[in-house]
mmCIF file of C-alpha atoms in Angstrom:
data_model
loop_
_atom_site.group_PDB
_atom_site.id
_atom_site.type_symbol
_atom_site.label_atom_id
_atom_site.label_comp_id
_atom_site.label_asym_id
_atom_site.label_seq_id
_atom_site.Cartn_x
_atom_site.Cartn_y
_atom_site.Cartn_z
ATOM 1 C CA MET C 1 84.869 9.425 -131.231
ATOM 2 C CA ARG C 2 82.174 11.961 -130.318
ATOM 3 C CA LYS C 3 84.599 14.835 -130.896
ATOM 4 C CA TRP C 4 85.599 13.488 -134.269
ATOM 5 C CA PHE C 5 81.995 13.062 -135.489
ATOM 6 C CA ARG C 6 80.970 16.627 -134.625
ATOM 7 C CA SER C 7 84.138 18.183 -136.014
ATOM 8 C CA PHE C 8 83.860 16.160 -139.215
ATOM 9 C CA TYR C 9 80.142 16.855 -139.694
ATOM 10 C CA SER C 10 80.539 20.604 -139.131
ATOM 11 C CA SER C 11 83.480 20.915 -141.492
ATOM 12 C CA GLY C 12 83.433 21.273 -145.255
ATOM 13 C CA LEU C 13 85.028 17.814 -145.532
ATOM 14 C CA PHE C 14 81.842 15.857 -144.867
ATOM 15 C CA ILE C 15 80.231 16.460 -148.270
ATOM 16 C CA PRO C 16 83.303 15.701 -150.415
ATOM 17 C CA PHE C 17 83.812 12.538 -148.315
ATOM 18 C CA ILE C 18 80.269 11.315 -148.983
ATOM 19 C CA LEU C 19 80.597 12.176 -152.677
ATOM 20 C CA LEU C 20 83.928 10.396 -153.054
ATOM 21 C CA LEU C 21 83.067 7.378 -150.885
ATOM 22 C CA PRO C 22 82.048 5.154 -153.846
ATOM 23 C CA TYR C 23 85.214 6.201 -155.653
ATOM 24 C CA MET C 24 87.416 5.346 -152.649
ATOM 25 C CA CYS C 25 85.722 1.961 -152.298
ATOM 26 C CA THR C 26 86.406 1.315 -155.969
ATOM 27 C CA ILE C 27 90.085 2.084 -155.424
ATOM 28 C CA ALA C 28 90.227 -0.302 -152.469
ATOM 29 C CA LEU C 29 88.592 -3.126 -154.392
ATOM 30 C CA ASN C 30 89.959 -2.647 -157.908
ATOM 31 C CA GLY C 31 93.006 -0.430 -157.657
ATOM 32 C CA ALA C 32 93.482 3.177 -158.677
ATOM 33 C CA ASP C 33 94.061 2.344 -162.338
ATOM 34 C CA LYS C 34 90.500 1.024 -162.752
ATOM 35 C CA ALA C 35 88.838 3.500 -160.430
ATOM 36 C CA LEU C 36 88.570 6.310 -162.963
ATOM 37 C CA LEU C 37 86.977 3.929 -165.452
ATOM 38 C CA LEU C 38 84.508 2.457 -162.965
ATOM 39 C CA HIS C 39 83.497 5.541 -161.013
ATOM 40 C CA SER C 40 84.249 9.187 -161.619
ATOM 41 C CA PRO C 41 82.267 11.835 -159.683
ATOM 42 C CA GLY C 42 80.103 13.827 -162.072
ATOM 43 C CA VAL C 43 76.933 15.856 -162.362
ATOM 44 C CA GLU C 44 74.591 13.081 -161.208
ATOM 45 C CA ASP C 45 76.703 12.646 -158.041
ATOM 46 C CA MET C 46 76.390 16.366 -157.368
ATOM 47 C CA VAL C 47 72.597 16.592 -157.627
ATOM 48 C CA PRO C 48 71.875 15.044 -154.162
ATOM 49 C CA LEU C 49 74.398 17.442 -152.622
ATOM 50 C CA MET C 50 72.724 20.398 -154.322
ATOM 51 C CA LEU C 51 69.426 19.260 -152.798
ATOM 52 C CA MET C 52 70.962 19.332 -149.311
ATOM 53 C CA VAL C 53 71.577 23.044 -149.828
ATOM 54 C CA GLN C 54 68.363 23.841 -151.677
ATOM 55 C CA MET C 55 65.785 22.004 -149.542
ATOM 56 C CA LYS C 56 64.951 22.697 -145.891
ATOM 57 C CA GLY C 57 62.794 20.212 -144.034
ATOM 58 C CA ASP C 58 60.849 17.203 -145.282
ATOM 59 C CA TYR C 59 59.229 17.035 -148.714
ATOM 60 C CA ALA C 60 57.104 14.517 -150.603
ATOM 61 C CA GLU C 61 58.934 12.290 -153.079
ATOM 62 C CA GLU C 62 57.611 13.970 -156.243
ATOM 63 C CA ALA C 63 58.477 17.438 -154.924
ATOM 64 C CA VAL C 64 62.054 16.288 -154.285
ATOM 65 C CA LYS C 65 62.224 14.917 -157.832
ATOM 66 C CA ALA C 66 61.055 18.275 -159.201
ATOM 67 C CA GLN C 67 63.785 20.031 -157.236
ATOM 68 C CA ALA C 68 66.318 17.453 -158.476
ATOM 69 C CA VAL C 69 65.546 18.426 -162.083
ATOM 70 C CA ILE C 70 65.964 22.095 -161.139
ATOM 71 C CA ALA C 71 69.296 21.366 -159.412
ATOM 72 C CA ARG C 72 70.589 19.380 -162.399
ATOM 73 C CA SER C 73 69.512 22.158 -164.765
ATOM 74 C CA GLU C 74 71.482 24.644 -162.670
ATOM 75 C CA VAL C 75 74.627 22.504 -162.696
ATOM 76 C CA TYR C 76 74.565 22.001 -166.470
ATOM 77 C CA ARG C 77 73.828 25.680 -167.085
ATOM 78 C CA ARG C 78 76.775 26.725 -164.945
ATOM 79 C CA LEU C 79 79.050 24.194 -166.635
ATOM 80 C CA GLU C 80 77.948 25.520 -170.000
ATOM 81 C CA GLU C 81 78.821 29.037 -168.839
ATOM 82 C CA GLY C 82 82.388 27.954 -168.049
ATOM 83 C CA GLU C 83 82.412 26.893 -164.390
ATOM 84 C CA SER C 84 84.091 23.626 -163.440
ATOM 85 C CA GLU C 85 82.549 20.778 -161.464
ATOM 86 C CA GLY C 86 85.168 21.384 -158.779
ATOM 87 C CA GLU C 87 84.137 25.022 -158.354
ATOM 88 C CA ILE C 88 80.470 24.080 -158.019
ATOM 89 C CA LEU C 89 81.263 21.292 -155.533
ATOM 90 C CA ASP C 90 83.401 23.650 -153.435
ATOM 91 C CA GLU C 91 80.507 26.115 -153.258
ATOM 92 C CA VAL C 92 78.076 23.379 -152.211
ATOM 93 C CA SER C 93 80.458 22.111 -149.505
ATOM 94 C CA GLU C 94 80.936 25.617 -148.122
ATOM 95 C CA SER C 95 77.166 26.222 -148.125
ATOM 96 C CA ILE C 96 76.437 23.063 -146.156
ATOM 97 C CA ALA C 97 79.275 23.709 -143.716
ATOM 98 C CA GLY C 98 77.879 27.220 -143.233
ATOM 99 C CA LYS C 99 74.384 25.878 -142.523
ATOM 100 C CA ASN C 100 75.800 23.490 -139.927
ATOM 101 C CA ARG C 101 77.691 26.327 -138.216
ATOM 102 C CA GLU C 102 74.611 28.578 -138.170
ATOM 103 C CA ARG C 103 72.626 25.768 -136.536
ATOM 104 C CA ARG C 104 75.353 25.278 -133.925
ATOM 105 C CA VAL C 105 75.351 29.007 -133.075
ATOM 106 C CA GLU C 106 71.553 28.963 -132.641
ATOM 107 C CA GLN C 107 71.800 25.928 -130.330
ATOM 108 C CA MET C 108 74.568 27.476 -128.243
ATOM 109 C CA THR C 109 72.725 30.790 -127.959
ATOM 110 C CA ALA C 110 69.627 29.005 -126.640
ATOM 111 C CA ALA C 111 71.612 26.911 -124.131
ATOM 112 C CA THR C 112 74.112 29.496 -122.839
ATOM 113 C CA GLU C 113 73.196 32.561 -120.781
ATOM 114 C CA ASP C 114 76.746 33.778 -120.056
ATOM 115 C CA GLU C 115 77.636 36.132 -122.931
ATOM 116 C CA GLU C 116 81.401 35.726 -122.428
ATOM 117 C CA VAL C 117 81.162 31.927 -122.538
ATOM 118 C CA LEU C 118 78.896 32.155 -125.586
ATOM 119 C CA SER C 119 81.314 34.464 -127.396
ATOM 120 C CA PHE C 120 84.200 32.124 -126.652
ATOM 121 C CA ARG C 121 82.323 29.073 -127.936
ATOM 122 C CA ILE C 122 81.255 30.840 -131.127
ATOM 123 C CA ALA C 123 84.856 31.955 -131.682
ATOM 124 C CA GLU C 124 85.975 28.331 -131.256
ATOM 125 C CA LEU C 125 83.340 27.213 -133.732
ATOM 126 C CA ASN C 126 84.404 29.774 -136.337
ATOM 127 C CA SER C 127 88.049 28.766 -135.956
ATOM 128 C CA GLY C 128 87.204 25.081 -136.467
ATOM 129 C CA ARG C 129 88.434 24.030 -132.988
ATOM 130 C CA SER C 130 85.096 23.302 -131.313
ATOM 131 C CA PHE C 131 84.814 19.623 -130.382
ATOM 132 C CA VAL C 132 82.392 19.689 -127.429
ATOM 133 C CA VAL C 133 79.521 17.391 -128.465
ATOM 134 C CA GLY C 134 77.119 14.727 -127.289
ATOM 135 C CA TYR C 135 76.015 11.540 -128.928
ATOM 136 C CA GLY C 136 73.368 13.569 -130.772
ATOM 137 C CA GLY C 137 76.069 14.505 -133.277
ATOM 138 C CA VAL C 138 76.271 10.893 -134.416
ATOM 139 C CA TRP C 139 72.528 10.796 -135.089
ATOM 140 C CA LYS C 140 72.713 14.069 -136.998
ATOM 141 C CA LEU C 141 75.441 12.610 -139.175
ATOM 142 C CA LEU C 142 73.337 9.505 -139.817
ATOM 143 C CA SER C 143 70.328 11.704 -140.542
ATOM 144 C CA ALA C 144 72.344 13.627 -143.119
ATOM 145 C CA VAL C 145 73.376 10.361 -144.757
ATOM 146 C CA ASP C 146 69.711 9.289 -144.782
ATOM 147 C CA LYS C 147 68.775 12.562 -146.498
ATOM 148 C CA LEU C 148 71.486 11.975 -149.088
ATOM 149 C CA GLN C 149 70.008 8.562 -149.801
ATOM 150 C CA GLN C 150 66.555 10.087 -150.289
ATOM 151 C CA TYR C 151 67.953 12.790 -152.541
ATOM 152 C CA GLY C 152 70.059 10.227 -154.388
ATOM 153 C CA ALA C 153 66.918 8.223 -155.176
ATOM 154 C CA ALA C 154 65.239 11.371 -156.554
ATOM 155 C CA ALA C 155 68.286 12.123 -158.693
ATOM 156 C CA GLU C 156 68.350 8.576 -160.027
ATOM 157 C CA ALA C 157 64.618 8.643 -160.832
ATOM 158 C CA THR C 158 65.077 11.807 -162.927
ATOM 159 C CA ALA C 159 68.581 11.038 -164.236
ATOM 160 C CA GLY C 160 69.722 13.277 -167.072
ATOM 161 C CA GLN C 161 66.561 15.374 -167.226
ATOM 162 C CA VAL C 162 66.732 19.168 -167.279
ATOM 163 C CA LEU C 163 64.463 22.122 -167.940
ATOM 164 C CA THR C 164 65.018 24.122 -171.137
ATOM 165 C CA TYR C 165 63.468 27.002 -173.043
ATOM 166 C CA ASN C 166 63.657 26.783 -176.827
ATOM 167 C CA GLY C 167 66.196 23.996 -176.405
ATOM 168 C CA LYS C 168 68.528 26.098 -174.262
ATOM 169 C CA LEU C 169 69.472 25.845 -170.590
ATOM 170 C CA LYS C 170 68.228 28.863 -168.680
ATOM 171 C CA LEU C 171 68.052 30.196 -165.142
ATOM 172 C CA VAL C 172 65.531 28.050 -163.215
ATOM 173 C CA PRO C 173 64.879 29.840 -159.909
ATOM 174 C CA TYR C 174 63.089 28.472 -156.856
ATOM 175 C CA HIS C 175 62.007 29.756 -153.458
ATOM 176 C CA GLU C 176 60.504 28.396 -150.265
ATOM 177 C CA ILE C 177 57.027 30.004 -150.175
ATOM 178 C CA SER C 178 55.407 32.445 -152.603
ATOM 179 C CA SER C 179 53.009 35.175 -151.510
ATOM 180 C CA GLY C 180 50.216 33.243 -153.201
ATOM 181 C CA LYS C 181 51.353 33.942 -156.739
ATOM 182 C CA THR C 182 54.819 33.584 -158.239
ATOM 183 C CA ARG C 183 56.520 36.499 -159.957
ATOM 184 C CA ASP C 184 56.975 37.329 -163.637
ATOM 185 C CA GLY C 185 60.573 37.166 -164.890
ATOM 186 C CA THR C 186 60.250 40.202 -167.155
ATOM 187 C CA GLU C 187 58.977 42.333 -164.281
ATOM 188 C CA VAL C 188 61.699 41.149 -161.883
ATOM 189 C CA PHE C 189 64.687 41.490 -164.216
ATOM 190 C CA HIS C 190 63.260 44.262 -166.443
ATOM 191 C CA SER C 191 64.251 42.220 -169.490
ATOM 192 C CA ALA C 192 62.324 40.193 -172.067
ATOM 193 C CA GLU C 193 65.121 37.603 -171.872
ATOM 194 C CA TYR C 194 63.410 36.211 -168.761
ATOM 195 C CA GLY C 195 59.926 36.222 -170.218
ATOM 196 C CA TYR C 196 59.848 32.418 -170.046
ATOM 197 C CA LEU C 197 59.418 32.742 -166.258
ATOM 198 C CA LYS C 198 55.679 33.309 -166.026
ATOM 199 C CA SER C 199 53.679 34.333 -162.985
ATOM 200 C CA VAL C 200 51.419 31.467 -161.853
ATOM 201 C CA GLU C 201 48.889 30.969 -159.086
ATOM 202 C CA SER C 202 50.163 29.190 -155.971
ATOM 203 C CA SER C 203 47.314 29.951 -153.593
ATOM 204 C CA GLN C 204 48.076 26.955 -151.361
ATOM 205 C CA ASP C 205 51.144 28.847 -150.143
ATOM 206 C CA ARG C 206 48.870 31.106 -148.101
ATOM 207 C CA GLU C 207 48.253 28.133 -145.802
ATOM 208 C CA ALA C 208 51.970 27.570 -145.135
ATOM 209 C CA PRO C 209 53.029 27.761 -141.449
ATOM 210 C CA GLY C 210 55.674 30.381 -142.226
ATOM 211 C CA TYR C 211 53.596 32.393 -144.706
ATOM 212 C CA VAL C 212 53.433 35.577 -142.616
ATOM 213 C CA ASN C 213 56.613 36.917 -141.006
ATOM 214 C CA SER C 214 57.284 40.063 -139.000
ATOM 215 C CA ALA C 215 60.586 41.843 -138.533
ATOM 216 C CA TYR C 216 60.962 44.726 -136.075
ATOM 217 C CA VAL C 217 63.703 47.331 -136.501
ATOM 218 C CA PRO C 218 64.348 50.364 -134.252
ATOM 219 C CA ALA C 219 63.109 53.474 -136.052
ATOM 220 C CA SER C 220 66.382 55.211 -135.127
ATOM 221 C CA GLN C 221 68.259 52.758 -137.369
ATOM 222 C CA LEU C 222 66.149 53.507 -140.445
ATOM 223 C CA PRO C 223 65.605 56.538 -142.691
ATOM 224 C CA ALA C 224 63.021 58.956 -141.331
ATOM 225 C CA LYS C 225 60.725 58.409 -144.305
ATOM 226 C CA LEU C 226 60.430 54.973 -145.933
ATOM 227 C CA VAL C 227 57.781 54.782 -148.669
ATOM 228 C CA VAL C 228 56.810 51.860 -150.945
ATOM 229 C CA LYS C 229 56.467 53.254 -154.471
ATOM 230 C CA LYS C 230 55.958 50.290 -156.805
ATOM 231 C CA ARG C 231 54.851 46.669 -156.654
ATOM 232 C CA ASP C 232 54.799 44.039 -159.379
ATOM 233 C CA SER C 233 51.707 42.104 -160.464
ATOM 234 C CA ALA C 234 52.328 39.472 -157.736
ATOM 235 C CA GLY C 235 52.446 42.126 -154.995
ATOM 236 C CA TYR C 236 56.209 42.237 -154.388
ATOM 237 C CA VAL C 237 57.849 45.617 -153.776
ATOM 238 C CA THR C 238 59.981 46.616 -156.762
ATOM 239 C CA ALA C 239 60.827 50.164 -155.687
ATOM 240 C CA LEU C 240 60.741 52.289 -152.536
ATOM 241 C CA THR C 241 62.219 55.555 -151.373
ATOM 242 C CA ALA C 242 64.313 56.190 -148.263
ATOM 243 C CA ASP C 243 64.287 59.919 -147.461
ATOM 244 C CA GLY C 244 63.697 60.548 -151.139
ATOM 245 C CA ASN C 245 66.368 58.172 -152.432
ATOM 246 C CA TRP C 246 65.118 55.370 -154.683
ATOM 247 C CA LEU C 247 65.906 51.773 -153.751
ATOM 248 C CA GLU C 248 65.281 48.469 -155.540
ATOM 249 C CA GLY C 249 62.839 46.249 -153.639
ATOM 250 C CA GLU C 250 64.636 42.886 -153.705
ATOM 251 C CA THR C 251 67.983 44.487 -152.887
ATOM 252 C CA PHE C 252 66.403 46.247 -149.901
ATOM 253 C CA ARG C 253 64.784 42.982 -148.776
ATOM 254 C CA GLN C 254 68.078 41.125 -148.829
ATOM 255 C CA GLY C 255 69.947 43.925 -147.099
ATOM 256 C CA MET C 256 67.384 44.053 -144.316
ATOM 257 C CA HIS C 257 67.196 40.221 -144.102
ATOM 258 C CA LEU C 258 63.436 40.266 -144.638
ATOM 259 C CA ALA C 259 61.627 37.036 -145.459
ATOM 260 C CA SER C 260 60.261 38.400 -148.726
ATOM 261 C CA ALA C 261 59.879 41.565 -150.786
ATOM 262 C CA ASP C 262 56.110 41.370 -150.484
ATOM 263 C CA PHE C 263 56.081 43.523 -147.369
ATOM 264 C CA SER C 264 54.258 46.426 -145.767
ATOM 265 C CA VAL C 265 55.839 49.027 -143.471
ATOM 266 C CA GLN C 266 54.208 49.976 -140.172
ATOM 267 C CA LYS C 267 55.336 52.282 -137.353
ATOM 268 C CA VAL C 268 54.835 50.634 -133.936
ATOM 269 C CA GLY C 269 55.979 52.940 -131.168
ATOM 270 C CA LYS C 270 59.738 53.343 -131.486
ATOM 271 C CA MET C 271 59.948 50.374 -133.831
ATOM 272 C CA VAL C 272 59.216 49.860 -137.507
ATOM 273 C CA ARG C 273 57.469 46.633 -138.388
ATOM 274 C CA PHE C 274 57.978 44.912 -141.744
ATOM 275 C CA LEU C 275 55.111 42.482 -142.328
ATOM 276 C CA CYS C 276 56.160 39.989 -145.021
ATOM 277 C CA LYS C 277 54.184 37.427 -146.996
ATOM 278 C CA GLY C 278 55.996 34.308 -148.206
ATOM 279 C CA LYS C 279 59.660 33.353 -148.013
ATOM 280 C CA GLY C 280 62.252 34.046 -150.674
ATOM 281 C CA HIS C 281 62.303 36.021 -153.918
ATOM 282 C CA GLY C 282 59.022 34.531 -155.203
ATOM 283 C CA LEU C 283 60.320 33.698 -158.680
ATOM 284 C CA GLY C 284 59.919 30.291 -160.342
ATOM 285 C CA PHE C 285 59.251 27.136 -158.322
ATOM 286 C CA SER C 286 57.506 27.439 -154.962
ATOM 287 C CA GLN C 287 58.776 24.519 -152.896
ATOM 288 C CA TYR C 288 55.822 24.665 -150.535
ATOM 289 C CA GLY C 289 53.325 24.860 -153.382
ATOM 290 C CA GLY C 290 55.028 22.019 -155.246
ATOM 291 C CA ASN C 291 55.048 19.913 -152.112
ATOM 292 C CA GLU C 292 51.320 20.437 -151.615
ATOM 293 C CA MET C 293 50.726 19.356 -155.210
ATOM 294 C CA ALA C 294 52.850 16.247 -154.621
ATOM 295 C CA LYS C 295 50.897 15.347 -151.488
ATOM 296 C CA LYS C 296 47.698 15.509 -153.538
ATOM 297 C CA GLY C 297 49.062 13.099 -156.144
ATOM 298 C CA SER C 298 50.745 15.287 -158.759
ATOM 299 C CA SER C 299 53.858 13.921 -160.457
ATOM 300 C CA TRP C 300 57.111 15.846 -160.648
ATOM 301 C CA GLU C 301 56.432 16.468 -164.348
ATOM 302 C CA GLU C 302 53.048 18.023 -163.537
ATOM 303 C CA ILE C 303 54.595 20.140 -160.790
ATOM 304 C CA LEU C 304 57.266 21.550 -163.101
ATOM 305 C CA GLU C 305 54.740 22.129 -165.881
ATOM 306 C CA THR C 306 52.647 24.171 -163.440
ATOM 307 C CA TYR C 307 55.473 26.431 -162.288
ATOM 308 C CA PHE C 308 57.373 26.610 -165.590
ATOM 309 C CA PRO C 309 54.624 26.475 -168.270
ATOM 310 C CA GLU C 310 56.921 27.874 -170.980
ATOM 311 C CA MET C 311 59.741 25.395 -170.355
ATOM 312 C CA GLU C 312 60.201 21.772 -171.406
ATOM 313 C CA VAL C 313 61.853 18.755 -169.800
ATOM 314 C CA GLU C 314 64.613 17.293 -171.967
ATOM 315 C CA VAL C 315 67.233 14.618 -171.512
ATOM 316 C CA VAL C 316 70.761 16.017 -171.472
ATOM 317 C CA MET C 317 72.230 13.331 -173.738
ATOM 318 C CA GLU C 318 69.507 13.996 -176.330
ATOM 319 C CA MET C 319 70.568 17.647 -176.291
ATOM 320 C CA GLY C 320 74.096 16.617 -177.279
ATOM 321 C CA ARG C 321 75.698 17.596 -173.977
#
């Protein structure tokens, strides 16, 4: 039983199973002919699963509701652009399975000193054959179900509501922690099309536990001369040069796996230190900032109005979708 729980939880089958559980129960009780009429997985079923990918850690109820509206907006936008519900669900399942595997690798690395044994176990994990678990796997599975219930309640409380700009579904980005101020869409994408994403103050983010992050890289692995050339109004690097070659700031950040593009470069002996402020791209909704607002009594509507002042909350059915 222990082997089955860990294998099932780590696989991509767990999320589709949870999503389809009500549907399977309907089949058992009413027969397959009535199942499609009584319960058919749709967008509202997908929102809690999106939240499992989008949220890390514990958040106040109103912050989760705000993220639920963002998740729903993303699903409807992608459907409008031609993606199917199946394609989106597959991506979500793969993302959650990937997060579970990354967590397993971190746990094994911390518990195993023998590099050969560690390599073998990671290879087993990647091939889907790893079944060595303790009873903790059962509690993790139950914890995941508990999270789904919490996220399901947030989805239900905001059912059908999405963010729009001039009546249209648009990109609604989010990130974990801003550098103290979110970024301007026009500056980030160099296009007026994203002008609805305004830079707003999120000074509470500076108090976040993970606000400042350092990454050290051997100088021998980097260009001899790395110079920051441009920053946007929120302080994020938009351009830098590497031995005279121009690079885009966010692309460099992602390639180097830095916490954020609001970074400074320092030479420390034979290492180069990247000191980063915030976590993520810094555009749109700051999850930490929104959570702090929620803890102080703000509603999810007030949170979204703060981070997306140019956008409006609408009900999908009223939009004719």
